Short mmCIF file of C-alpha atoms in Angstrom, two decimals:
data_model
loop_
_atom_site.label_atom_id
_atom_site.label_comp_id
_atom_site.label_asym_id
_atom_site.label_seq_id
_atom_site.Cartn_x
_atom_site.Cartn_y
_atom_site.Cartn_z
CA MET E 1 16.32 -13.39 -5.16
CA ASN E 2 17.94 -14.00 -8.54
CA SER E 3 19.84 -16.96 -9.87
CA THR E 4 23.55 -16.31 -10.21
CA MET E 5 24.02 -18.92 -12.95
CA ASN E 6 22.14 -18.55 -16.20
CA SER E 7 21.25 -21.62 -18.23
CA THR E 8 21.01 -21.48 -22.00
CA ALA E 9 18.63 -22.91 -24.57
CA ASP E 10 20.33 -22.19 -27.88
CA GLY E 11 18.01 -24.23 -30.06
CA TYR E 12 14.78 -22.46 -29.12
CA CYS E 13 13.74 -18.87 -29.88
CA LEU E 14 10.97 -17.00 -28.10
CA SER E 15 8.04 -15.63 -30.06
CA GLU E 16 7.14 -11.96 -30.36
CA GLU E 17 4.41 -12.32 -27.73
CA MET E 18 6.71 -14.17 -25.31
CA MET E 19 9.34 -11.43 -25.63
CA LYS E 20 6.97 -8.79 -24.27
CA LEU E 21 7.71 -7.68 -20.73
CA SER E 22 4.12 -6.50 -20.35
CA HIS E 23 1.10 -8.35 -21.75
CA HIS E 24 -1.72 -6.05 -20.61
CA THR E 25 -2.96 -3.30 -22.93
CA PHE E 26 -4.24 -0.98 -20.18
CA GLU E 27 -0.95 -1.27 -18.28
CA SER E 28 1.05 -0.50 -21.44
CA LEU E 29 -1.09 2.56 -22.11
CA VAL E 30 -0.89 4.02 -18.60
CA ILE E 31 2.62 3.01 -17.52
CA GLY E 32 4.19 3.30 -20.96
CA LYS E 33 2.55 6.45 -22.33
CA ILE E 34 1.04 8.59 -19.53
CA VAL E 35 3.31 7.88 -16.55
CA PRO E 36 6.56 9.06 -18.30
CA LEU E 37 5.05 12.53 -18.71
CA LEU E 38 4.12 12.58 -15.02
CA ILE E 39 7.64 11.44 -14.10
CA ILE E 40 9.24 14.29 -16.05
CA PHE E 41 6.88 16.85 -14.53
CA GLY E 42 7.21 15.34 -11.03
CA ILE E 43 11.01 15.28 -10.99
CA SER E 44 11.23 18.84 -12.35
CA GLY E 45 8.67 20.11 -9.84
CA ASN E 46 10.32 18.43 -6.86
CA VAL E 47 13.72 19.81 -7.86
CA VAL E 48 12.16 23.29 -7.85
CA ASN E 49 10.57 22.54 -4.47
CA LEU E 50 13.98 21.60 -3.07
CA SER E 51 15.60 24.78 -4.38
CA VAL E 52 12.98 26.87 -2.55
CA LEU E 53 12.50 24.81 0.64
CA LEU E 54 16.25 24.57 1.30
CA ASP E 55 16.74 28.32 0.96
CA GLY E 56 18.07 30.07 4.06
CA ASN E 57 14.90 32.04 4.80
CA MET E 58 12.62 29.05 4.22
CA ARG E 59 14.31 26.48 6.49
CA THR E 60 11.74 25.54 9.11
CA ARG E 61 10.91 22.18 10.65
CA SER E 62 7.99 21.63 8.30
CA ASN E 63 9.95 22.71 5.23
CA THR E 64 12.85 20.42 6.18
CA LEU E 65 10.48 17.46 6.36
CA LEU E 66 8.81 18.53 3.11
CA ALA E 67 12.25 18.79 1.46
CA ASN E 68 13.02 15.20 2.48
CA LEU E 69 9.61 14.23 1.12
CA ALA E 70 10.61 15.79 -2.21
CA VAL E 71 13.84 13.75 -2.20
CA THR E 72 11.98 10.48 -1.61
CA ASP E 73 9.49 11.37 -4.36
CA ILE E 74 12.36 12.01 -6.78
CA PHE E 75 13.90 8.63 -5.96
CA PHE E 76 10.52 6.93 -6.38
CA LEU E 77 10.05 8.49 -9.82
CA LEU E 78 13.59 7.59 -10.88
CA PHE E 79 13.11 3.94 -9.91
CA MET E 80 9.87 3.96 -11.90
CA ILE E 81 11.63 4.81 -15.18
CA PRO E 82 12.84 1.23 -16.00
CA HIS E 83 9.29 -0.07 -15.62
CA CYS E 84 8.10 2.52 -18.14
CA MET E 85 10.91 1.62 -20.55
CA ALA E 86 9.91 -2.05 -20.41
CA HIS E 87 6.67 -1.23 -22.27
CA TYR E 88 8.50 -0.23 -25.46
CA ARG E 89 9.58 -2.77 -28.08
CA TRP E 90 13.02 -1.21 -28.54
CA PHE E 91 13.82 -1.93 -24.89
CA ASP E 92 12.09 -5.26 -24.33
CA HIS E 93 13.96 -6.67 -27.39
CA SER E 94 17.30 -5.19 -26.28
CA TYR E 95 19.62 -7.89 -24.91
CA TYR E 96 21.33 -5.78 -22.24
CA PHE E 97 18.16 -4.03 -21.07
CA ARG E 98 16.28 -7.32 -20.77
CA LEU E 99 19.14 -8.94 -18.90
CA LEU E 100 19.48 -6.04 -16.44
CA TYR E 101 15.75 -5.53 -16.03
CA ILE E 102 14.66 -9.12 -15.43
CA SER E 103 17.61 -9.67 -13.08
CA ASN E 104 16.86 -6.58 -10.97
CA LYS E 105 13.11 -6.11 -11.34
CA MET E 106 12.34 -7.28 -7.80
CA HIS E 107 15.07 -5.03 -6.39
CA LEU E 108 13.54 -2.06 -8.26
CA ILE E 109 10.14 -2.92 -6.79
CA ALA E 110 11.72 -3.14 -3.34
CA MET E 111 13.22 0.35 -3.74
CA LEU E 112 9.85 1.70 -4.92
CA ASN E 113 8.16 0.26 -1.83
CA TRP E 114 10.86 1.74 0.40
CA ALA E 115 10.54 5.22 -1.14
CA SER E 116 6.74 5.03 -0.91
CA ALA E 117 6.88 3.97 2.76
CA CYS E 118 9.30 6.83 3.56
CA ALA E 119 6.97 9.31 1.87
CA ILE E 120 3.96 8.09 3.86
CA TRP E 121 5.72 8.40 7.20
CA LEU E 122 7.23 11.79 6.30
CA VAL E 123 3.75 13.11 5.47
CA LEU E 124 2.55 11.81 8.82
CA ALA E 125 5.46 13.57 10.57
CA VAL E 126 4.66 16.86 8.78
CA SER E 127 0.98 16.59 9.70
CA LEU E 128 1.72 15.85 13.38
CA GLU E 129 4.31 18.64 13.56
CA ARG E 130 1.82 21.22 12.24
CA LEU E 131 -0.87 19.91 14.60
CA VAL E 132 1.37 20.35 17.65
CA VAL E 133 2.48 23.85 16.55
CA ILE E 134 -1.09 25.06 16.01
CA LYS E 135 -2.66 23.33 19.01
CA TRP E 136 0.10 24.06 21.59
CA PRO E 137 2.08 27.05 20.24
CA LEU E 138 3.68 28.06 23.55
CA ARG E 139 4.79 24.53 24.41
CA SER E 140 6.28 24.04 20.94
CA ARG E 141 8.37 27.22 21.33
CA ASP E 142 9.76 26.22 24.72
CA ARG E 143 10.94 22.73 23.75
CA PRO E 144 11.40 20.85 20.46
CA ILE E 145 8.49 19.01 18.91
CA LEU E 146 8.82 15.24 18.54
CA MET E 147 12.58 15.21 17.83
CA LYS E 148 15.13 16.94 15.62
CA PRO E 149 14.23 16.74 11.91
CA ALA E 150 17.52 15.08 10.93
CA LEU E 151 17.13 12.36 13.58
CA LEU E 152 13.45 11.87 12.72
CA VAL E 153 14.19 11.52 8.99
CA LEU E 154 17.02 9.07 9.69
CA LEU E 155 14.75 7.00 11.93
CA ILE E 156 12.03 6.90 9.26
CA PHE E 157 14.49 5.88 6.56
CA VAL E 158 15.98 3.07 8.66
CA LEU E 159 12.71 1.64 9.97
CA THR E 160 10.91 1.71 6.63
CA GLY E 161 13.99 0.22 4.97
CA LEU E 162 13.97 -2.69 7.41
CA LEU E 163 10.23 -3.26 7.05
CA THR E 164 10.38 -3.30 3.23
CA PHE E 165 13.68 -5.15 2.89
CA TYR E 166 11.93 -8.50 2.46
CA ASN E 167 10.91 -7.44 -1.08
CA HIS E 168 14.49 -8.07 -2.25
CA PHE E 169 14.08 -11.79 -1.45
CA ALA E 170 10.33 -12.32 -1.90
CA TYR E 171 10.78 -13.91 -5.34
CA PHE E 172 13.34 -16.21 -6.91
CA CYS E 173 13.89 -15.26 -10.57
CA PRO E 174 16.24 -17.61 -12.43
CA THR E 175 17.20 -16.38 -15.89
CA LYS E 176 17.53 -18.43 -19.04
CA ILE E 177 18.99 -17.29 -22.37
CA PHE E 178 17.30 -18.52 -25.56
CA CYS E 179 17.95 -18.30 -29.30
CA ASN E 180 21.74 -18.62 -29.45
CA GLY E 181 22.34 -16.34 -26.49
CA THR E 182 20.25 -13.40 -27.74
CA GLN E 183 16.99 -13.68 -25.74
CA PRO E 184 17.27 -13.47 -21.93
CA HIS E 185 14.13 -14.57 -20.12
CA ALA E 186 13.14 -15.15 -16.49
CA ILE E 187 10.36 -16.77 -14.52
CA CYS E 188 9.83 -15.53 -10.96
CA ILE E 189 8.69 -17.91 -8.23
CA HIS E 190 7.51 -16.81 -4.81
CA SER E 191 10.03 -17.77 -2.15
CA ASP E 192 7.25 -19.29 -0.02
CA SER E 193 5.83 -21.38 -2.85
CA ASP E 194 5.31 -25.11 -2.20
CA THR E 195 6.42 -26.01 -5.72
CA TRP E 196 9.71 -24.90 -7.24
CA ILE E 197 11.23 -24.72 -10.71
CA ARG E 198 10.38 -28.31 -11.60
CA PRO E 199 7.05 -29.93 -10.62
CA ASN E 200 8.71 -32.61 -8.48
CA GLN E 201 11.22 -30.22 -6.87
CA SER E 202 10.51 -28.99 -3.34
CA ASN E 203 11.20 -25.50 -2.04
CA PRO E 204 14.86 -25.39 -0.88
CA ASN E 205 14.38 -22.36 1.40
CA PRO E 206 14.37 -23.02 5.17
CA MET E 207 11.11 -22.74 7.09
CA TRP E 208 12.15 -19.65 9.08
CA PHE E 209 12.94 -17.82 5.83
CA ARG E 210 9.62 -18.87 4.30
CA ALA E 211 7.80 -17.65 7.44
CA ILE E 212 9.43 -14.21 7.13
CA ILE E 213 8.47 -13.97 3.48
CA ARG E 214 4.92 -15.13 4.27
CA TRP E 215 4.16 -12.65 7.10
CA SER E 216 6.21 -9.64 6.01
CA PRO E 217 3.67 -8.43 3.39
CA LEU E 218 0.94 -8.33 6.04
CA VAL E 219 3.15 -6.40 8.48
CA ASN E 220 4.21 -4.06 5.68
CA ALA E 221 0.62 -3.44 4.54
CA VAL E 222 -0.62 -2.68 8.06
CA VAL E 223 2.34 -0.93 9.72
CA VAL E 224 3.94 0.84 6.77
CA VAL E 225 0.92 1.74 4.62
CA PHE E 226 -2.54 1.39 6.15
CA VAL E 227 -1.98 2.63 9.74
CA PRO E 228 0.13 5.69 8.73
CA ILE E 229 -2.45 6.81 6.17
CA LEU E 230 -5.20 6.37 8.75
CA LEU E 231 -3.21 8.47 11.23
CA VAL E 232 -2.60 11.07 8.52
CA CYS E 233 -6.36 11.35 7.97
CA ILE E 234 -7.01 11.72 11.71
CA SER E 235 -4.26 14.30 12.27
CA ASN E 236 -5.36 16.24 9.19
CA ALA E 237 -8.95 16.37 10.50
CA LEU E 238 -7.75 17.52 13.92
CA LEU E 239 -5.59 20.16 12.29
CA ILE E 240 -8.57 21.55 10.36
CA LEU E 241 -10.70 21.67 13.52
CA THR E 242 -7.91 23.35 15.48
CA ILE E 243 -7.52 26.08 12.85
CA LYS E 244 -11.24 26.81 12.94
CA LYS E 245 -11.17 27.12 16.74
CA ARG E 246 -8.09 29.36 16.70
CA GLN E 247 -9.62 31.89 14.31
CA VAL E 248 -11.95 33.40 16.96
CA PRO E 249 -9.53 34.54 19.73
CA LEU E 250 -7.20 36.29 17.35
CA LEU E 251 -8.90 39.68 17.94
CA LYS E 252 -8.15 39.60 21.69
CA GLU E 253 -4.41 39.12 21.26
CA THR E 254 -1.63 41.55 20.38
CA SER E 255 -0.93 42.38 16.76
CA GLU E 256 2.40 40.53 16.83
CA GLN E 257 0.82 37.35 18.18
CA ALA E 258 -2.05 37.64 15.73
CA SER E 259 0.36 38.07 12.81
CA GLN E 260 2.40 35.06 13.91
CA GLN E 261 -0.71 32.92 14.32
CA LYS E 262 -1.95 33.94 10.88
CA THR E 263 1.40 32.92 9.41
CA GLU E 264 1.25 29.57 11.18
CA GLN E 265 -2.29 29.04 9.92
CA ARG E 266 -1.26 29.83 6.33
CA VAL E 267 1.51 27.24 6.60
CA ALA E 268 -0.97 24.80 8.13
CA ARG E 269 -3.38 25.31 5.24
CA THR E 270 -0.62 24.48 2.77
CA VAL E 271 0.21 21.34 4.74
CA ILE E 272 -3.48 20.40 4.88
CA LEU E 273 -3.79 20.71 1.11
CA ILE E 274 -0.67 18.60 0.50
CA VAL E 275 -1.67 15.97 3.06
CA THR E 276 -5.21 15.76 1.69
CA SER E 277 -3.94 15.28 -1.85
CA PHE E 278 -1.46 12.69 -0.61
CA THR E 279 -4.19 10.78 1.23
CA ILE E 280 -6.50 10.72 -1.78
CA THR E 281 -3.79 9.54 -4.18
CA GLN E 282 -2.24 7.01 -1.76
CA GLY E 283 -5.54 5.64 -0.44
CA PRO E 284 -6.22 3.15 -3.27
CA SER E 285 -2.68 1.81 -3.02
CA ALA E 286 -3.05 1.25 0.73
CA VAL E 287 -6.29 -0.68 0.26
CA LEU E 288 -4.82 -2.82 -2.51
CA ASN E 289 -1.69 -3.54 -0.46
CA VAL E 290 -3.83 -4.96 2.31
CA ALA E 291 -6.06 -6.86 -0.13
CA ALA E 292 -3.04 -8.35 -1.97
CA VAL E 293 -2.04 -10.19 1.22
CA PHE E 294 -5.16 -12.33 1.08
CA GLN E 295 -5.77 -12.69 -2.67
CA PRO E 296 -4.14 -11.65 -5.97
CA VAL E 297 -5.10 -8.24 -7.31
CA ALA E 298 -5.97 -7.73 -10.98
CA VAL E 299 -3.47 -5.91 -13.18
CA PRO E 300 -5.84 -3.00 -14.06
CA MET E 301 -6.41 -2.28 -10.37
CA LEU E 302 -2.66 -2.28 -9.65
CA THR E 303 -2.08 -0.01 -12.66
CA PHE E 304 -4.83 2.34 -11.50
CA SER E 305 -3.35 2.63 -7.99
CA THR E 306 0.19 3.13 -9.36
CA PHE E 307 -1.04 5.92 -11.60
CA PHE E 308 -2.67 7.71 -8.66
CA VAL E 309 0.49 7.39 -6.54
CA ILE E 310 2.64 8.95 -9.29
CA LEU E 311 0.01 11.63 -9.93
CA GLY E 312 0.16 12.63 -6.27
CA LYS E 313 3.95 12.95 -6.38
CA ALA E 314 3.74 15.06 -9.53
CA LEU E 315 1.11 17.43 -8.06
CA THR E 316 3.21 18.55 -5.08
CA PHE E 317 4.77 21.44 -6.99
CA VAL E 318 1.35 22.62 -8.20
CA LEU E 319 -0.02 22.50 -4.65
CA PHE E 320 2.88 24.57 -3.33
CA CYS E 321 2.42 27.21 -6.02
CA THR E 322 -1.33 27.49 -5.57
CA SER E 323 -1.47 27.46 -1.76
CA SER E 324 1.65 29.28 -0.52
CA SER E 325 2.25 32.94 -1.38
CA SER E 326 5.70 32.89 0.27
CA PHE E 327 6.67 29.93 -1.92
CA ARG E 328 5.59 31.82 -5.04
CA GLN E 329 7.48 34.95 -3.99
CA ARG E 330 10.63 32.98 -3.19
CA LEU E 331 10.37 31.08 -6.49
CA LEU E 332 9.92 34.33 -8.43
CA HIS E 333 12.92 35.84 -6.63
CA LYS E 334 15.08 32.81 -7.46
CA THR E 335 13.95 32.91 -11.08
CA LYS E 336 15.05 36.55 -11.38
CA LEU E 337 18.42 35.72 -9.81
CA ILE E 338 18.95 32.85 -12.23
CA ARG E 339 18.12 35.11 -15.16
CA ARG E 340 20.62 37.73 -13.96
CA GLN E 341 23.33 35.15 -13.40
CA THR E 342 22.64 33.62 -16.80
CA ALA E 343 22.84 37.02 -18.46
CA ARG E 344 26.10 37.76 -16.63
CA GLY E 345 27.46 34.37 -17.58
CA ILE E 346 26.66 34.98 -21.25
CA ILE E 347 28.24 38.43 -21.13
CA ASN E 348 31.35 37.10 -19.40
CA LEU E 349 31.94 34.31 -21.93
CA PRO E 350 35.55 34.40 -23.27
CA ILE E 351 34.61 35.11 -26.89
CA ILE E 352 32.08 37.81 -25.99
CA SER E 353 34.45 39.40 -23.46
CA ARG E 354 37.18 39.52 -26.11
CA LEU E 355 34.78 41.11 -28.58
CA ARG E 356 33.82 43.69 -25.96
CA LYS E 357 37.48 44.50 -25.27
CA LEU E 358 38.19 44.71 -28.99
CA THR E 359 35.20 47.01 -29.43
CA VAL E 360 36.37 49.23 -26.58
CA LEU E 361 39.91 49.36 -27.98
CA THR E 362 38.61 50.13 -31.48
CA GLN E 363 36.38 52.86 -30.14
CA GLY E 364 39.34 54.26 -28.19
CA ASP E 365 41.58 54.22 -31.27
CA THR E 366 38.86 55.89 -33.34
CA GLN E 367 38.40 58.62 -30.72
CA GLU E 368 42.15 59.12 -30.49
CA THR E 369 42.48 59.32 -34.28
CA HIS E 370 39.59 61.78 -34.40
CA LEU E 371 41.25 63.93 -31.75
CA MET E 372 44.54 63.85 -33.62
CA LEU E 373 42.85 64.82 -36.86
CA SER E 374 40.94 67.57 -35.08
CA SER E 375 44.11 68.90 -33.50
CA ARG E 376 45.91 68.80 -36.83
CA THR E 377 43.07 70.63 -38.56
CA SER E 378 42.93 73.28 -35.88
CA SER E 379 46.70 73.75 -35.95
CA THR E 380 46.66 74.02 -39.74
CA ARG E 381 43.91 76.59 -39.58
CA PHE E 382 45.79 78.51 -36.89
CA HIS E 383 49.02 78.39 -38.92
CA HIS E 384 47.19 79.54 -42.04
CA LYS E 385 45.64 82.48 -40.21
CA THR E 386 48.95 83.42 -38.63
CA SER E 387 50.73 83.35 -41.97
CA LYS E 388 48.08 85.60 -43.46
CA THR E 389 48.39 88.07 -40.59
CA SER E 390 52.17 88.16 -40.71
CA SER E 391 52.20 88.70 -44.46
CA ARG E 392 49.98 91.72 -44.08
CA SER E 393 52.25 93.31 -41.41
CA ILE E 394 55.44 93.15 -43.57
CA PRO E 395 56.02 96.45 -45.39
CA LEU E 396 56.55 96.47 -49.16
#
């Protein structure tokens, strides 16, 4: 929660150290230098994933859920950009960036938590969907699994949004402008804090609001982060065991059924690889989220977990390319189409098309002139021969 009225302190200017939006060297190195490269790679890779997963021949239940996972990862990486910018002097000394960033920092964190929660539950949905398809293939063909993907995604977005909405109001961040209106600054106070802005001032928030702010982090850590990741680990283990059991009876079935089961198992292996990578990269963040409810977590540990979360979102494209042959073939096909369309677009540019027409017309005029000259030469030769013949036939 941010203060709507900003007080000023014109006669005092903040020092260089006080102007920094980040005071930890390890955090500045990781979030300011390494994470931006992962963000660029992650957004580009997830855009490519969407272009392939949303293709007509690739639209399955799992791919639809994975496409929504790519969308949430893109939003997460986009909301991470302002935090990376805050580690550079040009931005943390900029009046407008400071004012916007310190006023909306908690809202950005709330959106990051929402996107992360959506991603966790979408991965769980993908893992459960693959488990049901592999374990009970006939039942999954007769009736839909879980529910329709659109309804399931909407339900995940709404529930995770409600469970993480408290982050928008967890802190009260009044802003104050120093040094003749050139240095915006803010101090954030937890909404459940016993003390307030001044030492003798009590917390003005009602008790029911303070209770929500106090217990919501625990509910969020358990329901939104820890339990889903635990279920993802269990479903992933069951999926691996089911695939191993299904490999033996394939020889007794028809070739069509065997081919279909092999295709399902290849898809399941891709899902297993993605889910495993997601679990490894999200695991530290889940543990720290639970630990942060009981005691403050050190900045290096938070930076380490954030780095792993972003690394996992950036590796999705690599995992698709290395584990799915159909994804590689579809991506190669799309790349060829883009190259052809680009080449056609360049050829059909107005200037180039005019040059082509002018070249064709010039070539046509040259050919016509050549024909005319040829016809004239041949007629001259014919007339010259005729005149010679006629002169010989006239008697003297």
